[in-house]
CSV table of C-alpha atoms and ligand atoms in Angstrom, one decimal:
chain,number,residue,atom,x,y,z
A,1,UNK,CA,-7.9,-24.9,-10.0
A,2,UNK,CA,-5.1,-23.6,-12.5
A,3,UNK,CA,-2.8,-21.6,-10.8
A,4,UNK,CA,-1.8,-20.0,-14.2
A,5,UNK,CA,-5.4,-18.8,-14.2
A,6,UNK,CA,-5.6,-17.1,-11.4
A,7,UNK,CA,-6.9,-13.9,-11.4
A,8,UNK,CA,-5.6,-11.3,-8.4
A,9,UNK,CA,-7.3,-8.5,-7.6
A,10,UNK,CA,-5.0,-5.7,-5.5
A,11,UNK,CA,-7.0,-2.8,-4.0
A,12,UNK,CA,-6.0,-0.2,-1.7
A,13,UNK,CA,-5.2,3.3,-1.0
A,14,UNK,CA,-2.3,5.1,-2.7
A,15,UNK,CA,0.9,4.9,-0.9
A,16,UNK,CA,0.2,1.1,-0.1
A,17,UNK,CA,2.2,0.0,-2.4
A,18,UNK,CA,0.4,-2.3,-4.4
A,19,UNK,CA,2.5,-1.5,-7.8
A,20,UNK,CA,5.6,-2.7,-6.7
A,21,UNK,CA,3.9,-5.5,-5.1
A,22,UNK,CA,1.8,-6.5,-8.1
A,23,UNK,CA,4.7,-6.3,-10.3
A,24,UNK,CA,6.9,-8.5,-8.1
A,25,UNK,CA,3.8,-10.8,-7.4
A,26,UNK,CA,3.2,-10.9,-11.5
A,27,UNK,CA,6.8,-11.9,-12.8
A,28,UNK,CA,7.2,-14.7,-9.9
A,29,UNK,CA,3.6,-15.9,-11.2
A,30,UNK,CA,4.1,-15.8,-14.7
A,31,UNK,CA,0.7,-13.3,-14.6
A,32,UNK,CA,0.0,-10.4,-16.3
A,33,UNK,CA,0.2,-7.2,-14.3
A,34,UNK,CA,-2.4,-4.6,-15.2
A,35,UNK,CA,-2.1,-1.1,-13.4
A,36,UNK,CA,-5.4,0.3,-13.8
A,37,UNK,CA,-4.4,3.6,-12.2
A,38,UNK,CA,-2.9,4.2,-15.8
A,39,UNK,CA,-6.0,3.8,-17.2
A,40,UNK,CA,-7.5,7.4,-15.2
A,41,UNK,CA,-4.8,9.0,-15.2
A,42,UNK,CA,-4.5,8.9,-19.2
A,43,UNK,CA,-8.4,10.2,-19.4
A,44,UNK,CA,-7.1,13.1,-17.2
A,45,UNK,CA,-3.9,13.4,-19.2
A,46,UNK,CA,-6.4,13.7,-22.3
A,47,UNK,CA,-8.6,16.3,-20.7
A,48,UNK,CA,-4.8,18.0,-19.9
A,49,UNK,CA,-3.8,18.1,-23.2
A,50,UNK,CA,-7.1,19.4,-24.8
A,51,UNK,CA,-7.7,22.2,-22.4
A,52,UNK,CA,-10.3,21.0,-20.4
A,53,UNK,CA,-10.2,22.1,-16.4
A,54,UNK,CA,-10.6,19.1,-14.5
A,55,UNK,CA,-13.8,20.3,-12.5
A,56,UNK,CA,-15.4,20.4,-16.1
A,57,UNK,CA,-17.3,17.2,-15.8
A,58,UNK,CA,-19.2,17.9,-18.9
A,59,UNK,CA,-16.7,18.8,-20.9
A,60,UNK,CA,-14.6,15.7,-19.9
A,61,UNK,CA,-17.4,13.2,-20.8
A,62,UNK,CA,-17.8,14.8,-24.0
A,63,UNK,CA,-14.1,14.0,-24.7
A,64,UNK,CA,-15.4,10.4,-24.1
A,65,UNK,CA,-16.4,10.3,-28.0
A,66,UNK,CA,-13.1,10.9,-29.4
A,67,UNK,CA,-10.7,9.5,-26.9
A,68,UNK,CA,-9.0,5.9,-28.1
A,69,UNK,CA,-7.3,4.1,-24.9
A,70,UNK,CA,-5.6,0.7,-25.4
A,71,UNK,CA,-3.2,-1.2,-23.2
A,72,UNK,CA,-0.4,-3.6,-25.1
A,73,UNK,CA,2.0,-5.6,-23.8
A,74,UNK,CA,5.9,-5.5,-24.2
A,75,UNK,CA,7.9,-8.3,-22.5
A,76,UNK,CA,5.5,-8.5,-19.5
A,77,UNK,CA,5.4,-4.7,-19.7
A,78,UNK,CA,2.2,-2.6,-19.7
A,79,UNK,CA,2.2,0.7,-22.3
A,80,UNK,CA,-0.7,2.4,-22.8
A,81,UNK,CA,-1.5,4.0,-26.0
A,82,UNK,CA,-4.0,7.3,-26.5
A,83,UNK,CA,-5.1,7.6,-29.9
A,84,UNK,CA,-2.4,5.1,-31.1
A,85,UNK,CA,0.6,7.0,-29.5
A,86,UNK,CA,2.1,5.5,-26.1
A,87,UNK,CA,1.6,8.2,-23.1
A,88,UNK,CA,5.3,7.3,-21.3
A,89,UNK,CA,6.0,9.0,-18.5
A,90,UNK,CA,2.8,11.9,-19.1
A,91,UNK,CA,1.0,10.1,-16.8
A,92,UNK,CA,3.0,10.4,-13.8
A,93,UNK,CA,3.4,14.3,-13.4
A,94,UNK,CA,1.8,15.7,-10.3
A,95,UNK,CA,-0.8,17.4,-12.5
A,96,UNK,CA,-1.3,14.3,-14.4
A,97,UNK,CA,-2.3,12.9,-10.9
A,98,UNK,CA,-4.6,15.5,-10.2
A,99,UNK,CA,-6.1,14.7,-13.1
A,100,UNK,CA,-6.5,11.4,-12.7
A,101,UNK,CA,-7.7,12.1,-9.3
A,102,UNK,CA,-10.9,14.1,-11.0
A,103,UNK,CA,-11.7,12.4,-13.8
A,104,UNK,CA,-11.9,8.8,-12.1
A,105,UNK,CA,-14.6,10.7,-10.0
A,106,UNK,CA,-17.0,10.7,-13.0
A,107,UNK,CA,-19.5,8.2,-13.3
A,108,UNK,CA,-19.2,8.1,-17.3
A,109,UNK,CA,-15.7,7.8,-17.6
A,110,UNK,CA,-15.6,5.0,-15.1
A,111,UNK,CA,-18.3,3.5,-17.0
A,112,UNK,CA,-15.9,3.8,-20.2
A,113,UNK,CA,-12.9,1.8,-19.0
A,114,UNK,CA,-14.9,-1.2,-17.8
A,115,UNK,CA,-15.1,-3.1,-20.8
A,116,UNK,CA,-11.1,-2.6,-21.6
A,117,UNK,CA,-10.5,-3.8,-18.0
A,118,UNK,CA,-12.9,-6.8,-17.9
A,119,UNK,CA,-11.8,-8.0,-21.3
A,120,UNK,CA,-8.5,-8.6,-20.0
A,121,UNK,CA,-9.4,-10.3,-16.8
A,122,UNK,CA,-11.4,-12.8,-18.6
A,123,UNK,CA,-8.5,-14.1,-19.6
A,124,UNK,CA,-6.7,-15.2,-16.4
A,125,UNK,CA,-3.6,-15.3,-15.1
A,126,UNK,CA,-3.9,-11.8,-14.1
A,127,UNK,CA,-3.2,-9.5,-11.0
A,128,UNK,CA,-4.9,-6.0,-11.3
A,129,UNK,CA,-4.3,-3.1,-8.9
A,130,UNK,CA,-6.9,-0.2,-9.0
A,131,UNK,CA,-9.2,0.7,-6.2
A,132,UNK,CA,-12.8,-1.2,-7.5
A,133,UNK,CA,-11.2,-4.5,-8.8
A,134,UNK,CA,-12.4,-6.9,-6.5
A,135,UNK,CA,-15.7,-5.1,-5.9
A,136,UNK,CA,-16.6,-4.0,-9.7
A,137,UNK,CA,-13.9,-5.0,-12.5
A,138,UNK,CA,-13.4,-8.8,-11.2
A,139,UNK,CA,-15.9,-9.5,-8.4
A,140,UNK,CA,-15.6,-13.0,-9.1
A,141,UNK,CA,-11.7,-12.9,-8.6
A,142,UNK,CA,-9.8,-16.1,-7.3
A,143,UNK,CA,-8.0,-13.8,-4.7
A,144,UNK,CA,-9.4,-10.7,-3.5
A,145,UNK,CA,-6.9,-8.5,-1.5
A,146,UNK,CA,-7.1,-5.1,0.4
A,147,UNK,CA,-4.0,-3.9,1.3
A,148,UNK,CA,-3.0,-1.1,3.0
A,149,UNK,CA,-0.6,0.0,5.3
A,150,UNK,CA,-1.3,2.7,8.8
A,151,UNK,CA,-1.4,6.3,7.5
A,152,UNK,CA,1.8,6.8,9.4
A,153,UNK,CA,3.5,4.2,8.0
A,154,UNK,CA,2.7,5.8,4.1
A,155,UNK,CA,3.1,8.6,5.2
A,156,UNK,CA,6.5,7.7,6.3
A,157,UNK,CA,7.5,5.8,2.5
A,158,UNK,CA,6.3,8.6,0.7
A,159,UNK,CA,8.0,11.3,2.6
A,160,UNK,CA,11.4,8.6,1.9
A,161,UNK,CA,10.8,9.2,-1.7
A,162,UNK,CA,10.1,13.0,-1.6
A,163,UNK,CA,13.0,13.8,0.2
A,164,UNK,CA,15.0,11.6,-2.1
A,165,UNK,CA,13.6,14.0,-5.2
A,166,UNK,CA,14.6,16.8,-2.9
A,167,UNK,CA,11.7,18.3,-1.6
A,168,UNK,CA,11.2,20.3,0.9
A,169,UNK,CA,8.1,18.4,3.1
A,170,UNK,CA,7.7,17.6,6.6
A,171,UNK,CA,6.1,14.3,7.8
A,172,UNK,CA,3.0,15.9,9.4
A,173,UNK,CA,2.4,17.5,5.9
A,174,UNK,CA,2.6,14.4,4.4
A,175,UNK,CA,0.6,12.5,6.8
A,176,UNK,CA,-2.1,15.7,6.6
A,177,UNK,CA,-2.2,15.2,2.7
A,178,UNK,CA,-2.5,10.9,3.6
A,179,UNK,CA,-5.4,11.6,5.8
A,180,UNK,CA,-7.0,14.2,3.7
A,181,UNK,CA,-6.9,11.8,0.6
A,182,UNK,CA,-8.0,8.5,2.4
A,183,UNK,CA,-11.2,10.7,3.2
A,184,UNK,CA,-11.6,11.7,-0.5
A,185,UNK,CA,-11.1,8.5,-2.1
A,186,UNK,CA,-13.4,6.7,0.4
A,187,UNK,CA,-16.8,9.5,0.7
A,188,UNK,CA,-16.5,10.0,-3.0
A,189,UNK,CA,-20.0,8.9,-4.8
A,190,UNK,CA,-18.5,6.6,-7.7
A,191,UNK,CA,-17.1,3.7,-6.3
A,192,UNK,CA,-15.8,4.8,-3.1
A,193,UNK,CA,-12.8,3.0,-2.2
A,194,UNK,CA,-13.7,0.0,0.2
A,195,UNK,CA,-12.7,-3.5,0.6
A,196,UNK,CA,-14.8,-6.5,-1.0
A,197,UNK,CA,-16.6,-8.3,1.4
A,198,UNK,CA,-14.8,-11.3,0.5
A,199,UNK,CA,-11.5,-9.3,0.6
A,200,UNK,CA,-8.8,-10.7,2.4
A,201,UNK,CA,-7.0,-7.4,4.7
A,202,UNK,CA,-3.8,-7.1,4.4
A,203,UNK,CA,-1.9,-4.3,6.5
A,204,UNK,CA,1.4,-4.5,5.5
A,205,UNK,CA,3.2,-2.2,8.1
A,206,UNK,CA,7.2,-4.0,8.6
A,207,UNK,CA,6.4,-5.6,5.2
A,208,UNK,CA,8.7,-5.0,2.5
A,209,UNK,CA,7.4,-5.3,-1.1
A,210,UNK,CA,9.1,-8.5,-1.6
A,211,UNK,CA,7.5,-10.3,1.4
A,212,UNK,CA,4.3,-8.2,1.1
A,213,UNK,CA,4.1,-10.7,-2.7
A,214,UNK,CA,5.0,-13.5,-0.2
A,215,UNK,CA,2.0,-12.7,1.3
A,216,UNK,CA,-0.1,-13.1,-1.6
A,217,UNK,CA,1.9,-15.9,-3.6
A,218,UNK,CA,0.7,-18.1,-0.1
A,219,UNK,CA,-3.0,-17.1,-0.2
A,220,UNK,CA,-2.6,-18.7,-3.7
A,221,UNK,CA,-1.0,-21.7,-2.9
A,222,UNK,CA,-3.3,-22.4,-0.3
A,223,UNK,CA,-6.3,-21.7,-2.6
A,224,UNK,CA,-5.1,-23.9,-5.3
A,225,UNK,CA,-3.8,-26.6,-2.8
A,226,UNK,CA,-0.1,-25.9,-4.1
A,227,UNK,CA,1.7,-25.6,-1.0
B,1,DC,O1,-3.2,4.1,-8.6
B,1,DC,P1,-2.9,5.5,-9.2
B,1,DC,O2,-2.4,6.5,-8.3
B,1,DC,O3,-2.1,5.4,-10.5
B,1,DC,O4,-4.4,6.0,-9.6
B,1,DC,C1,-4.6,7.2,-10.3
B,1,DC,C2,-6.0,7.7,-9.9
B,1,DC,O5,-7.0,6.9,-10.4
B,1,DC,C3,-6.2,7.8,-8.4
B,1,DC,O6,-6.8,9.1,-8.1
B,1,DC,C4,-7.3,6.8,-8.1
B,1,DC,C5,-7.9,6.5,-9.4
B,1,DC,N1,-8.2,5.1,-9.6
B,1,DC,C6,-9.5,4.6,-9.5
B,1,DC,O7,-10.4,5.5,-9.2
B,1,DC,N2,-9.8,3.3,-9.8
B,1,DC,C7,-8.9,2.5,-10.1
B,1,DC,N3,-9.2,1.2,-10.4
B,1,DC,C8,-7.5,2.9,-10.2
B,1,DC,C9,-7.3,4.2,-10.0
């Protein structure tokens, strides 16, 4: 097996980590890194910009016949381009989130980027993060990993990074908010977030991202007998 083929597929909750991971896992691979999480959240930063609430299903699948998403690549980075202009740091805002959040609920627009997302894993030499790579985008994926960490333990990073942007949260809030959306992204119809059969589990709680790509960069050697 090619090792420079690989294809990785990276699913868990938010708040696992699995950006840093991926990224860290892709340059020490030589592997392209492809956030899918980009891909919602500039549907929903679509919907944002054209006025549409983001409980209007019908009015966000109707946007599905103008819209224009491409990803390109800049020195290993990904940019994602709506209608030919790169969205930046749009996507990130908490109401680009919530966005994203409601629009990758929708059957249609899920059904939208699947051939953008599949095109680029036929490729190989990929790792993908997202929540339905290794059970719909690349089900045939080399390496198939859930990872996740206790909902204390995200709830612990991501109060870290809160406080550091100087906001005023307690850890109970944080972990209430954890819980809450663990329940949402996991009863939701459209591809509810759970692990692939053939998914290896990886709770990475006393894992830093560094040896959490360890992790992975060893289930690879092992499958392509490159220890
Ligand atoms: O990973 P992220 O926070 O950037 O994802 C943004 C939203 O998109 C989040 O609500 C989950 C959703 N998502 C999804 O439904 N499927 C994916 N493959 C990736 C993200």
């Amino acid at each position: 097996m090619d090792i420079s083929k690989i294809r990785v597929a990276l699913d868990g909750p938010s708040g696992a980590g699995k950006s840093t991971v991926a990224k860290i896992l892709a340059e020490k691979m030589g592997y392209v890194y492809v956030d899918t999480g980009a891909l919602y959240r500039t549907v929903g930063l679509y919907a944002m910009e054209n006025g549409v609430a983001k409980d209007d299903e019908r009015g966000i699948i109707a946007l599905l016949e103008s819209i224009d998403v491409r990803l390109t690549y800049e020195n290993g980075e990904q940019h994602v381009l709506l209608c030919g202009c790169d969205v930046g740091g749009k996507i990130r805002t908490p109401e680009a989130s919530m966005y994203a959040s409601a629009v990758s609920k929708i059957p249609e627009v899920r059904a939208y980027l699947l051939d953008l997302q599949k095109k680029i894993a036929e490729k190989g030499g990929v790792v993908m993060d997202g929540r339905d790579i290794g059970t719909v985008i690349m089900p045939d994926a080399e390496i198939k990993v859930f990872m996740t960490a206790t909902p204390e333990e995200r709830a612990r990073r991501r109060l870290k990074e809160l406080i550091e942007k100087g906001e005023n949260v307690t850890f109970d809030e944080v972990l209430a908010d954890m819980i809450q959306r663990d329940k949402n992204d996991s009863e939701r119809a459209a591809a509810p977030l759970k692990p692939a059969d053939d998914a290896v589990m990886f709770i990475n709680d006393g894992y830093d991202a560094e040896g959490s790509a360890d992790y992975i960069i060893d289930l690879i050697r092992k499958k392509t007998n490159t220890q």
